[in-house]
Amino acid sequence: MGEWSFLGDFLEKVHKHSTVVGKVWLTVLFIFRMLVLGTAAESSWGDEQSDFMCDTQQPGCENVCYDKAFPISHVRFWVLQIIFVSTPSLVYLGHAMHTVHMEEKRKMKEAELEAQEKKNGGDTYYQQKCSMAEKEAKLSGWDEAGGQIVLRGSLLNTYVYSILIRTAMEVAFIVGQYVLYGIFLETLYICQRAPCPHPVNCYVSRPTEKNVFIVFMLAVAVLSLFLSLAELYHLGWKKAKERCSRSYKASPSTAPGRLESAPQAERAQMYTPPPDFNQCLSSPNGKFISPFSNKMASQQNTANFATERVHSQEDAAGEGPFIKSSYVESPEVASECAAPAFPENYFNEKRRLSKASRASSKARSDDLSV
Amino acid sequence: MSWAFLRDLLSGVNKYSTGIGKIWVAVVFMFRLLVYVAAAEDIWKHEHDEFECNIKQPGCENVCFDHFFPVSHIRLWALQLILVSTPSLLVVFHVAYRENREKQHNQKLYKNTGKTDGGLLCTYLISLILKTGLEIVFLVLFYKLSNGFKIPRLVKCDIQPCPNTVDCYISKPTEKMIFLYFLVATSCLCIVLNLSELSYLIFKYSIKCYLKRHMKKQQ
């Protein structure tokens, strides 16, 4: 079991940057796959070759028959399955860490620039640069207010792709297992291969116990597949809403002096909730400008700000609105990203806070910790 | 002896690596170290006991096994993991040396002890070249040992004290071959990562140097 700590450490970091369904998936992976594999399944398969008996005295016959019956042992197959299914999450983690790192760099550059500009005296150029940088940050999925990773933009894309690849791997391994071994192991395996002189009866060791584990691991794989699909469905909704909010931003509400008002408007928009999907569909124009008027926005802004601050101070069971990753730590530590890591469904939180929201807030499930 | 020691060392190296270097560390952890510890070790665990020859002559099995497996694949794999990770320590030592120097002189000698520039860049490049070289050496060794990355089911052996040419059967040849291919694939991936990191760093710093000279000329 100790060997899985290599992977466990990486996946705990992914845990911090995942949605709720993603956390459930990771928990299932840790407990029902890694733990079970490391403790129970390995000891069940421990004597698989030594107790594989063939009804023959011909030397070498047992070896070749075992090799034919089990080209790759179930346990090794499951190890590869876990590794390949976890790999896309690590790619996403890499991207998340990269986002955090870029943000730190940007902050440092901004601070330097600010110091320089203060020396020189002018600060319009700095403001412009700030606004451009903030636009970039927003697109990459960074929230200015809380210093947190928000799952949107390119980060959301990476997350979605990682889940797609994970789902494909899961399906491939389930199908592969079925093709190699079918579902159940038979007690008796009839083998005809040189140097066995004739078809020989070979008996598999502990077939019933192995079948129990095979069915268990298959069920867990199907459950993981189902969770991945559920997460894709959930993210599909999120993307649709993101597109709605973007298409709303593109609609005419701009004032002259765009460059200066744009960052403020965008900052306001970052704090205001995205419209309900229903709103996007039902009122094609005009009506959904109202939640986004500047007055509403600034009120919402204050409310959100206060709530975020309160939430960030809450402890372990705390419910931040965003998937959190603090960037205030030093660069070396930031890659570990030790922040209170209890993400909540971004959209749910916004709906709860929004005055304009017509829908009732969903009950929040408890976060799972591994 | 646990592999956690190597893991901790490599985590330290991760701090001073480029992006590609971090990917290399992740590949080494996930696809090589983890697969070795969780899967491969068990396959080769009883290879000697399960090696069977079609003869009752005592000692014949021993000499035949020794002839076909002078070094077991799994031991070579472990050596490869250790030796390929070690050049990264050069970078860690150099950074520690820099920090030590700063402490001794009680002043800031370097802009950033962990930044790859100047001497540290040379050390980093040397470590990359060493890593790549060692990977290639081990791939060649594996090729020679397994006669072209093949693990046959049956080998014929006629070494003393075997009285005649004897059939010997290797256990789990298919599974061993699958993991051997896996090892080769991950080695090649690591070589590609090292070479791309090498070319990226050389390109980046030569552009920097060129720009500096260009600026100086303009001034």
Coordinates of C-alpha atoms in Angstrom, one line a residue:
Chain A
M1 CA 0.0 0.0 0.0
G2 CA 3.0 2.2 0.6
E3 CA 3.8 2.3 -3.0
W4 CA 0.5 4.0 -3.9
S5 CA 1.5 7.0 -1.8
F6 CA 3.5 8.1 -4.8
L7 CA 0.3 8.5 -6.7
G8 CA -1.7 9.5 -3.7
D9 CA 0.3 12.6 -3.1
F10 CA -0.3 13.9 -6.6
L11 CA -4.0 13.0 -6.5
E12 CA -4.5 14.8 -3.2
K13 CA -3.4 18.0 -5.0
V14 CA -5.9 17.3 -7.8
H15 CA -8.5 16.8 -5.1
K16 CA -8.2 20.5 -4.2
H17 CA -8.8 21.6 -7.7
S18 CA -11.8 19.4 -8.5
T19 CA -15.5 19.8 -8.5
V20 CA -17.6 17.8 -6.1
V21 CA -18.2 14.9 -8.4
G22 CA -14.5 14.9 -9.2
K23 CA -13.8 14.6 -5.5
V24 CA -16.2 11.7 -5.2
W25 CA -14.4 10.1 -8.1
L26 CA -11.1 10.5 -6.4
T27 CA -12.4 9.1 -3.2
V28 CA -13.7 6.0 -5.0
L29 CA -10.3 5.7 -6.7
F30 CA -8.4 5.9 -3.4
I31 CA -10.6 3.7 -1.2
F32 CA -12.2 1.2 -3.5
R33 CA -9.5 0.7 -6.0
M34 CA -6.0 1.5 -4.6
L35 CA -6.7 0.4 -1.0
V36 CA -8.5 -2.8 -2.0
L37 CA -5.9 -3.6 -4.6
G38 CA -3.0 -3.0 -2.2
T39 CA -4.4 -4.9 0.7
A40 CA -6.8 -7.6 -0.3
A41 CA -6.5 -8.4 -4.0
E42 CA -2.7 -8.7 -4.0
S43 CA -2.7 -11.4 -1.3
S44 CA -5.5 -13.2 -3.0
W45 CA -3.4 -13.4 -6.2
G46 CA -0.1 -14.0 -4.3
D47 CA 0.1 -17.7 -5.0
E48 CA -1.5 -17.7 -8.4
Q49 CA 1.3 -19.5 -10.2
S50 CA 2.5 -21.7 -7.4
D51 CA -0.9 -23.1 -6.9
F52 CA -1.8 -23.3 -10.5
M53 CA -1.9 -27.1 -10.9
C54 CA -2.0 -29.1 -14.1
D55 CA -2.8 -32.7 -14.3
T56 CA 0.5 -33.7 -15.8
Q57 CA 4.0 -34.6 -14.8
Q58 CA 5.5 -33.1 -18.0
P59 CA 8.1 -30.5 -16.9
G60 CA 7.3 -27.1 -18.4
C61 CA 3.7 -27.8 -19.1
E62 CA 2.4 -25.9 -16.1
N63 CA 4.5 -22.9 -17.0
V64 CA 3.3 -22.7 -20.6
C65 CA -0.3 -23.3 -19.6
Y66 CA -0.2 -20.6 -16.9
D67 CA 1.3 -18.2 -19.5
K68 CA -1.5 -19.1 -21.9
A69 CA -4.3 -18.8 -19.3
F70 CA -3.1 -15.5 -17.9
P71 CA -1.1 -13.4 -20.4
I72 CA -1.3 -10.6 -17.8
S73 CA -2.3 -11.1 -14.2
H74 CA -5.5 -9.4 -13.1
V75 CA -3.6 -7.5 -10.4
R76 CA -1.1 -6.1 -12.8
F77 CA -3.9 -5.2 -15.2
W78 CA -5.7 -3.3 -12.5
V79 CA -2.5 -1.5 -11.5
L80 CA -2.0 -0.3 -15.1
Q81 CA -5.7 0.6 -15.2
I82 CA -5.4 2.8 -12.1
I83 CA -2.3 4.5 -13.4
F84 CA -3.7 5.2 -16.9
V85 CA -7.0 6.4 -15.5
S86 CA -5.3 8.8 -13.1
T87 CA -2.9 10.3 -15.6
P88 CA -5.3 12.7 -17.2
S89 CA -6.0 14.2 -13.8
L90 CA -2.4 14.8 -13.4
V91 CA -2.2 16.7 -16.7
Y92 CA -5.0 18.9 -15.4
L93 CA -3.1 19.4 -12.1
G94 CA -0.1 20.5 -14.1
H95 CA -2.2 23.1 -15.9
A96 CA -3.7 24.3 -12.6
M97 CA -0.2 24.6 -11.1
H98 CA 0.9 26.4 -14.2
T99 CA -2.0 28.9 -13.9
V100 CA -1.1 29.5 -10.2
H101 CA 2.6 30.0 -11.2
M102 CA 1.7 32.4 -14.0
E103 CA -0.5 34.4 -11.7
E104 CA 2.3 34.7 -9.2
K105 CA 4.6 35.9 -11.9
R106 CA 2.0 38.4 -13.1
K107 CA 1.5 39.7 -9.5
M108 CA 5.2 40.1 -9.1
K109 CA 5.6 42.0 -12.4
E110 CA 2.6 44.2 -11.5
A111 CA 4.2 45.0 -8.2
E112 CA 7.4 45.9 -9.9
L113 CA 5.7 47.9 -12.5
E114 CA 3.7 49.7 -9.9
A115 CA 6.8 50.6 -8.0
Q116 CA 8.5 51.8 -11.2
E117 CA 5.5 53.9 -12.2
K118 CA 5.2 55.4 -8.8
K119 CA 8.8 56.5 -9.2
N120 CA 8.1 57.9 -12.6
G121 CA 4.8 59.5 -11.6
G122 CA 2.4 58.5 -14.3
D123 CA -0.1 55.7 -13.8
T124 CA -2.4 55.6 -16.7
Y125 CA -0.1 53.2 -18.6
Y126 CA 0.0 51.0 -15.5
Q127 CA -3.8 50.9 -15.3
Q128 CA -4.0 50.0 -19.0
K129 CA -1.5 47.2 -18.5
C130 CA -3.4 46.0 -15.4
S131 CA -6.6 45.8 -17.3
M132 CA -5.0 43.8 -20.1
A133 CA -3.4 41.5 -17.6
E134 CA -6.6 41.0 -15.8
K135 CA -8.4 40.2 -19.0
E136 CA -5.8 37.5 -19.6
A137 CA -6.1 36.2 -16.1
K138 CA -9.8 36.0 -16.3
L139 CA -9.6 34.1 -19.5
S140 CA -7.2 31.6 -18.0
G141 CA -9.5 31.1 -15.0
W142 CA -8.2 33.2 -12.2
D143 CA -10.3 35.2 -9.9
E144 CA -8.8 38.5 -8.7
A145 CA -10.8 38.9 -5.5
G146 CA -10.0 35.8 -3.6
G147 CA -6.8 34.7 -5.3
Q148 CA -8.4 31.5 -6.4
I149 CA -8.7 29.2 -9.3
V150 CA -12.0 29.4 -11.0
L151 CA -12.9 26.6 -13.3
R152 CA -13.4 28.4 -16.5
G153 CA -11.7 29.3 -19.8
S154 CA -8.7 27.2 -20.8
L155 CA -8.6 25.5 -17.3
L156 CA -12.2 24.3 -17.7
N157 CA -11.3 23.0 -21.2
T158 CA -8.4 21.1 -19.8
Y159 CA -10.6 19.7 -17.1
V160 CA -13.2 18.6 -19.6
Y161 CA -10.6 17.0 -21.8
S162 CA -9.0 15.2 -18.9
I163 CA -12.4 13.7 -18.0
L164 CA -13.1 12.7 -21.6
I165 CA -9.7 10.9 -21.8
R166 CA -10.3 9.3 -18.4
T167 CA -13.6 8.0 -19.6
A168 CA -12.1 6.6 -22.7
M169 CA -9.4 4.9 -20.7
E170 CA -11.9 3.4 -18.3
V171 CA -14.0 2.0 -21.2
A172 CA -10.9 0.7 -22.9
F173 CA -9.7 -1.2 -19.8
I174 CA -13.2 -2.6 -19.0
V175 CA -13.5 -3.8 -22.6
G176 CA -9.9 -5.1 -22.4
Q177 CA -10.6 -7.1 -19.3
Y178 CA -13.7 -8.6 -20.8
V179 CA -11.8 -9.5 -24.0
L180 CA -9.0 -11.1 -22.1
Y181 CA -10.8 -13.0 -19.4
G182 CA -14.6 -12.6 -19.8
I183 CA -16.3 -11.8 -16.6
F184 CA -15.7 -14.8 -14.4
L185 CA -12.8 -17.1 -13.9
E186 CA -13.4 -20.8 -14.4
T187 CA -12.0 -23.3 -12.0
L188 CA -10.9 -25.6 -14.8
Y189 CA -8.7 -24.5 -17.7
I190 CA -8.0 -27.0 -20.5
C191 CA -4.7 -26.4 -22.0
Q192 CA -3.1 -27.7 -25.2
R193 CA 0.3 -26.2 -25.8
A194 CA 3.8 -27.7 -26.4
P195 CA 5.3 -29.4 -24.4
C196 CA 2.1 -30.7 -23.0
P197 CA 1.7 -34.1 -24.7
H198 CA -2.2 -33.8 -24.9
P199 CA -5.0 -31.5 -23.7
V200 CA -4.3 -31.1 -20.0
N201 CA -6.7 -30.1 -17.2
C202 CA -5.3 -27.2 -15.2
Y203 CA -6.8 -25.9 -12.0
V204 CA -6.8 -22.2 -11.1
S205 CA -6.1 -21.4 -7.5
R206 CA -8.8 -19.7 -5.4
P207 CA -11.2 -19.1 -8.3
T208 CA -14.2 -18.1 -6.1
E209 CA -12.3 -15.5 -4.1
K210 CA -10.8 -14.2 -7.3
N211 CA -14.2 -13.9 -8.9
V212 CA -15.5 -11.9 -5.9
F213 CA -12.6 -9.4 -6.4
I214 CA -13.0 -9.4 -10.2
V215 CA -16.7 -8.5 -9.9
F216 CA -15.9 -5.9 -7.2
M217 CA -13.3 -4.2 -9.3
L218 CA -15.5 -4.3 -12.4
A219 CA -18.3 -2.7 -10.4
V220 CA -16.0 0.0 -9.1
A221 CA -14.8 0.7 -12.7
V222 CA -18.3 1.0 -13.9
L223 CA -19.1 3.3 -11.0
S224 CA -16.1 5.5 -11.8
L225 CA -17.2 5.6 -15.4
F226 CA -20.7 6.7 -14.3
L227 CA -19.2 9.4 -12.1
S228 CA -17.0 10.6 -15.0
L229 CA -20.1 10.8 -17.2
A230 CA -22.0 12.6 -14.5
E231 CA -19.2 15.1 -14.1
L232 CA -19.2 15.7 -17.9
Y233 CA -22.9 16.3 -17.9
H234 CA -22.5 18.8 -15.0
L235 CA -19.6 20.6 -16.7
G236 CA -21.6 20.7 -19.9
W237 CA -24.2 22.8 -18.1
K238 CA -21.4 25.0 -16.7
K239 CA -20.0 25.6 -20.2
A240 CA -23.4 26.5 -21.6
K241 CA -23.8 29.0 -18.8
E242 CA -20.4 30.4 -19.3
R243 CA -21.2 30.9 -23.0
C244 CA -24.4 32.6 -22.0
S245 CA -22.6 35.0 -19.8
R246 CA -19.9 35.6 -22.5
S247 CA -22.5 36.2 -25.1
Y248 CA -24.2 38.6 -22.7
K249 CA -21.0 40.5 -22.2
A250 CA -20.7 41.0 -25.9
S251 CA -24.2 42.6 -26.0
P252 CA -24.3 46.4 -26.2
S253 CA -23.9 48.1 -22.8
T254 CA -20.6 49.8 -23.3
A255 CA -19.9 53.4 -22.5
P256 CA -17.3 55.6 -24.1
G257 CA -13.9 55.5 -22.5
R258 CA -14.1 51.9 -22.8
L259 CA -10.6 51.1 -21.8
E260 CA -11.0 52.5 -18.3
S261 CA -14.5 51.4 -17.7
A262 CA -13.9 48.0 -19.1
P263 CA -11.8 46.6 -16.3
Q264 CA -14.3 47.9 -13.7
A265 CA -17.2 46.5 -15.6
E266 CA -15.4 43.2 -16.0
R267 CA -14.5 43.2 -12.3
A268 CA -18.1 43.9 -11.5
Q269 CA -19.1 41.1 -13.8
M270 CA -16.7 38.7 -12.1
Y271 CA -18.6 39.3 -8.9
T272 CA -22.1 39.1 -10.3
P273 CA -23.6 35.7 -10.9
P274 CA -23.9 34.4 -14.4
P275 CA -27.5 34.4 -15.6
D276 CA -29.7 31.4 -15.1
F277 CA -29.7 29.1 -18.1
N278 CA -33.5 29.7 -18.2
Q279 CA -32.9 33.4 -18.4
C280 CA -30.7 33.0 -21.3
L281 CA -33.3 31.1 -23.2
S282 CA -36.5 32.9 -22.1
S283 CA -35.5 36.5 -22.5
P284 CA -33.4 37.1 -25.6
N285 CA -32.8 40.7 -25.0
G286 CA -33.1 43.4 -22.5
K287 CA -34.5 41.7 -19.5
F288 CA -31.4 40.1 -18.3
I289 CA -29.5 43.4 -18.4
S290 CA -31.2 44.2 -15.1
P291 CA -29.2 41.9 -12.9
F292 CA -26.1 43.3 -14.4
S293 CA -26.7 47.0 -14.0
N294 CA -23.9 48.7 -12.3
K295 CA -25.9 49.5 -9.2
M296 CA -26.9 45.9 -8.8
A297 CA -23.4 44.9 -9.6
S298 CA -21.9 47.1 -6.9
Q299 CA -24.4 45.8 -4.3
Q300 CA -23.7 42.3 -5.4
N301 CA -20.0 43.1 -5.4
T302 CA -20.1 44.1 -1.7
A303 CA -22.2 41.2 -0.7
N304 CA -20.0 38.7 -2.6
F305 CA -16.8 40.3 -1.3
A306 CA -18.0 40.1 2.3
T307 CA -19.2 36.5 1.9
E308 CA -16.0 35.5 0.3
R309 CA -13.9 37.0 3.1
V310 CA -16.1 35.3 5.7
H311 CA -15.9 32.0 3.8
S312 CA -12.2 32.1 3.4
Q313 CA -11.9 32.5 7.1
E314 CA -14.1 29.6 7.9
D315 CA -12.3 26.4 8.6
A316 CA -12.3 22.9 7.2
A317 CA -15.9 22.5 6.6
G318 CA -15.9 25.9 5.1
E319 CA -17.6 26.5 1.8
G320 CA -15.7 28.9 -0.5
P321 CA -17.4 29.9 -3.6
F322 CA -14.6 28.9 -5.8
I323 CA -12.2 26.0 -6.1
K324 CA -9.5 27.4 -4.0
S325 CA -5.8 27.6 -4.5
S326 CA -4.1 30.3 -2.6
Y327 CA -1.3 32.1 -4.5
V328 CA 0.0 34.1 -1.5
E329 CA 2.5 31.5 -0.6
S330 CA 6.1 31.5 -1.9
P331 CA 6.6 30.0 -5.4
E332 CA 8.2 26.8 -4.1
V333 CA 5.4 26.0 -1.8
A334 CA 2.7 27.2 -4.3
S335 CA 3.3 24.1 -6.3
E336 CA 2.1 22.1 -3.3
C337 CA -0.8 24.5 -3.1
A338 CA -1.6 24.0 0.5
A339 CA -4.8 25.9 0.9
P340 CA -8.0 25.1 2.6
A341 CA -9.4 23.0 -0.1
F342 CA -13.0 22.6 0.0
P343 CA -14.4 23.6 -3.3
E344 CA -18.0 24.1 -3.8
N345 CA -20.0 24.1 -6.9
Y346 CA -19.3 27.5 -8.3
F347 CA -22.6 28.0 -9.8
N348 CA -24.6 26.9 -6.8
E349 CA -22.8 29.4 -4.6
K350 CA -23.5 32.2 -7.0
R351 CA -27.2 31.3 -7.2
R352 CA -27.5 31.4 -3.5
L353 CA -26.1 34.9 -3.2
S354 CA -27.8 36.4 -6.2
K355 CA -30.7 38.6 -5.6
A356 CA -31.7 38.2 -9.1
S357 CA -31.8 34.5 -9.0
R358 CA -35.2 33.0 -9.3
A359 CA -34.2 29.4 -8.7
S360 CA -33.9 28.0 -5.3
S361 CA -30.5 27.1 -4.1
K362 CA -29.6 23.5 -4.1
A363 CA -28.7 21.7 -0.9
R364 CA -25.0 21.5 -0.6
S365 CA -23.5 18.0 -0.1
D366 CA -20.8 17.6 2.4
D367 CA -17.3 17.7 1.0
L368 CA -15.5 14.4 1.0
S369 CA -12.0 14.3 2.3
V370 CA -9.6 11.5 1.6
Chain B
M1 CA 14.8 -0.1 1.8
S2 CA 12.1 2.0 0.4
W3 CA 11.8 4.1 -2.6
A4 CA 10.4 7.0 -0.6
F5 CA 14.0 8.3 -0.3
L6 CA 14.3 8.6 -4.1
R7 CA 10.9 10.2 -4.2
D8 CA 11.9 12.8 -1.7
L9 CA 15.1 13.6 -3.5
L10 CA 13.2 14.0 -6.8
S11 CA 10.6 16.2 -5.2
G12 CA 13.5 18.5 -4.2
V13 CA 14.8 18.5 -7.7
N14 CA 11.3 19.5 -9.0
K15 CA 11.7 23.0 -7.4
Y16 CA 14.6 23.9 -9.7
S17 CA 13.3 22.3 -12.9
T18 CA 11.8 23.8 -16.0
G19 CA 8.3 22.8 -17.1
I20 CA 9.6 19.9 -19.1
G21 CA 11.7 18.8 -16.2
K22 CA 8.6 18.7 -14.0
I23 CA 6.9 16.5 -16.6
W24 CA 10.0 14.2 -16.6
V25 CA 9.7 13.9 -12.8
A26 CA 6.0 13.1 -13.1
V27 CA 6.7 10.4 -15.8
V28 CA 9.5 8.9 -13.7
F29 CA 7.2 8.7 -10.6
M30 CA 4.0 7.5 -12.3
F31 CA 5.1 5.4 -15.1
R32 CA 8.4 4.0 -13.9
L33 CA 8.7 4.0 -10.2
L34 CA 5.1 3.2 -9.4
V35 CA 4.8 0.5 -12.1
Y36 CA 8.0 -1.0 -10.8
V37 CA 7.0 -1.1 -7.2
A38 CA 3.3 -2.0 -7.6
A39 CA 3.4 -4.4 -10.5
A40 CA 6.8 -5.4 -12.0
E41 CA 8.5 -6.6 -8.8
D42 CA 5.9 -9.3 -8.3
I43 CA 6.3 -10.7 -11.8
W44 CA 10.0 -11.4 -11.4
K45 CA 9.7 -12.4 -7.7
H46 CA 9.9 -16.2 -8.1
E47 CA 11.5 -16.3 -11.5
H48 CA 14.2 -18.8 -10.4
D49 CA 11.8 -21.2 -8.6
E50 CA 9.4 -21.1 -11.6
F51 CA 12.2 -21.7 -14.1
E52 CA 11.8 -25.3 -15.1
C53 CA 13.9 -27.6 -17.2
N54 CA 12.9 -30.9 -18.6
I55 CA 15.6 -32.9 -16.8
K56 CA 16.2 -34.5 -13.5
Q57 CA 19.9 -33.9 -13.4
P58 CA 20.7 -31.8 -10.3
G59 CA 22.3 -28.5 -11.0
C60 CA 21.2 -28.3 -14.6
E61 CA 18.4 -25.9 -13.9
N62 CA 20.7 -23.6 -11.9
V63 CA 23.4 -23.3 -14.6
C64 CA 20.8 -22.9 -17.4
F65 CA 19.1 -20.1 -15.5
D66 CA 22.4 -18.4 -14.8
H67 CA 23.3 -18.6 -18.4
F68 CA 20.1 -17.0 -19.7
F69 CA 19.7 -14.4 -16.9
P70 CA 23.2 -13.2 -15.9
V71 CA 21.4 -10.2 -14.4
S72 CA 17.7 -10.3 -13.8
H73 CA 15.6 -7.8 -15.7
I74 CA 14.1 -6.5 -12.5
R75 CA 17.4 -5.7 -10.9
L76 CA 18.6 -3.9 -14.1
W77 CA 15.3 -2.0 -14.0
A78 CA 15.9 -0.9 -10.4
L79 CA 19.5 0.1 -11.2
Q80 CA 18.2 2.1 -14.2
L81 CA 15.7 4.0 -12.0
I82 CA 18.4 4.9 -9.5
L83 CA 21.1 5.9 -11.9
V84 CA 18.9 7.9 -14.2
S85 CA 17.5 9.9 -11.3
T86 CA 20.9 10.6 -9.8
P87 CA 22.2 13.3 -12.2
S88 CA 19.4 15.6 -11.0
L89 CA 21.1 15.7 -7.7
L90 CA 23.9 17.7 -9.2
V91 CA 21.5 20.6 -9.6
V92 CA 20.4 20.2 -5.9
F93 CA 24.0 20.2 -4.8
H94 CA 24.9 23.2 -6.8
V95 CA 22.0 25.2 -5.4
A96 CA 22.9 24.1 -1.9
Y97 CA 26.5 25.2 -2.6
R98 CA 25.3 28.6 -3.7
E99 CA 23.2 29.0 -0.6
N100 CA 26.1 28.0 1.5
R101 CA 28.4 30.5 -0.1
E102 CA 25.9 33.3 0.5
K103 CA 25.7 32.3 4.1
Q104 CA 29.4 32.2 4.5
H105 CA 29.9 35.7 2.9
N106 CA 26.8 37.0 4.7
Q107 CA 25.7 38.9 1.6
K108 CA 23.5 38.3 -1.4
L109 CA 25.9 37.0 -4.1
Y110 CA 23.2 35.7 -6.4
K111 CA 20.0 37.3 -7.6
N112 CA 18.2 34.1 -6.9
T113 CA 20.0 30.9 -5.8
G114 CA 17.4 28.7 -7.5
K115 CA 17.4 30.4 -10.9
T116 CA 19.0 28.5 -13.7
D117 CA 21.6 31.0 -15.0
G118 CA 25.4 30.9 -15.4
G119 CA 26.9 28.0 -13.5
L120 CA 23.7 26.4 -12.5
L121 CA 22.6 26.3 -16.1
C122 CA 25.8 24.5 -17.0
T123 CA 25.1 22.0 -14.2
Y124 CA 21.6 21.6 -15.4
L125 CA 22.7 20.9 -18.9
I126 CA 25.3 18.4 -17.8
S127 CA 22.7 16.6 -15.7
L128 CA 20.4 16.4 -18.7
I129 CA 23.2 15.0 -20.9
L130 CA 24.1 12.4 -18.3
K131 CA 20.5 11.4 -17.8
T132 CA 20.1 10.9 -21.5
G133 CA 23.3 9.0 -21.8
L134 CA 22.5 6.6 -19.0
E135 CA 19.0 5.9 -20.4
I136 CA 20.6 5.0 -23.8
V137 CA 23.2 2.8 -22.0
F138 CA 20.5 0.9 -20.1
L139 CA 18.3 0.5 -23.2
V140 CA 21.3 -1.1 -25.0
L141 CA 21.9 -3.4 -22.0
F142 CA 18.3 -4.5 -21.9
Y143 CA 18.5 -5.1 -25.7
K144 CA 21.6 -7.3 -25.2
L145 CA 20.2 -9.1 -22.2
S146 CA 16.8 -10.0 -23.7
N147 CA 18.2 -10.6 -27.2
G148 CA 16.2 -7.9 -28.9
F149 CA 13.5 -7.3 -26.3
K150 CA 12.2 -10.8 -26.6
I151 CA 11.4 -13.2 -23.8
P152 CA 10.8 -16.7 -25.2
R153 CA 8.7 -19.4 -23.6
L154 CA 11.2 -22.1 -24.3
V155 CA 15.0 -21.9 -24.3
K156 CA 17.4 -24.7 -25.1
C157 CA 20.3 -25.3 -22.9
D158 CA 23.3 -27.6 -23.2
I159 CA 25.7 -26.4 -20.5
Q160 CA 27.5 -28.8 -18.2
P161 CA 26.2 -30.7 -16.1
C162 CA 23.2 -31.0 -18.4
P163 CA 23.8 -34.3 -20.2
N164 CA 22.2 -33.2 -23.5
T165 CA 20.3 -30.2 -25.0
V166 CA 17.6 -29.6 -22.5
D167 CA 14.3 -27.7 -22.9
C168 CA 13.9 -25.1 -20.2
Y169 CA 10.7 -23.1 -19.7
I170 CA 10.6 -19.5 -18.5
S171 CA 7.7 -18.5 -16.3
K172 CA 5.3 -15.7 -17.3
P173 CA 7.0 -14.8 -20.5
T174 CA 4.1 -12.9 -22.0
E175 CA 3.6 -10.7 -18.9
K176 CA 7.3 -10.1 -18.6
M177 CA 7.4 -9.0 -22.3
I178 CA 4.5 -6.6 -21.8
F179 CA 6.3 -4.9 -18.9
L180 CA 9.6 -4.9 -20.8
Y181 CA 7.9 -3.0 -23.7
F182 CA 6.4 -0.7 -21.1
L183 CA 9.9 0.0 -19.7
V184 CA 11.3 0.6 -23.1
A185 CA 8.5 2.9 -24.1
T186 CA 8.8 5.0 -20.9
S187 CA 12.6 5.1 -21.3
C188 CA 12.2 6.4 -24.8
L189 CA 9.7 9.0 -23.6
C190 CA 12.1 10.2 -21.0
I191 CA 14.9 10.4 -23.6
V192 CA 12.6 12.5 -25.8
L193 CA 11.7 14.8 -22.8
N194 CA 15.4 15.2 -21.8
L195 CA 16.4 16.1 -25.4
S196 CA 13.6 18.6 -25.8
E197 CA 14.5 20.2 -22.5
L198 CA 18.1 20.4 -23.6
S199 CA 17.3 22.0 -26.9
Y200 CA 14.8 24.3 -25.3
L201 CA 17.3 25.6 -22.8
I202 CA 20.1 25.9 -25.3
F203 CA 17.8 27.8 -27.7
K204 CA 16.5 30.1 -25.0
Y205 CA 19.8 31.1 -23.6
S206 CA 21.5 31.5 -27.0
I207 CA 18.6 33.9 -28.0
K208 CA 19.1 35.7 -24.7
C209 CA 22.9 36.0 -25.3
Y210 CA 22.3 37.2 -28.9
L211 CA 19.8 39.8 -27.8
K212 CA 22.2 41.1 -25.1
R213 CA 25.0 41.4 -27.6
H214 CA 22.7 43.1 -30.0
M215 CA 21.6 45.6 -27.4
K216 CA 25.2 46.3 -26.5
K217 CA 26.1 46.9 -30.1
Q218 CA 23.2 49.3 -30.5
Q219 CA 24.4 51.2 -27.4

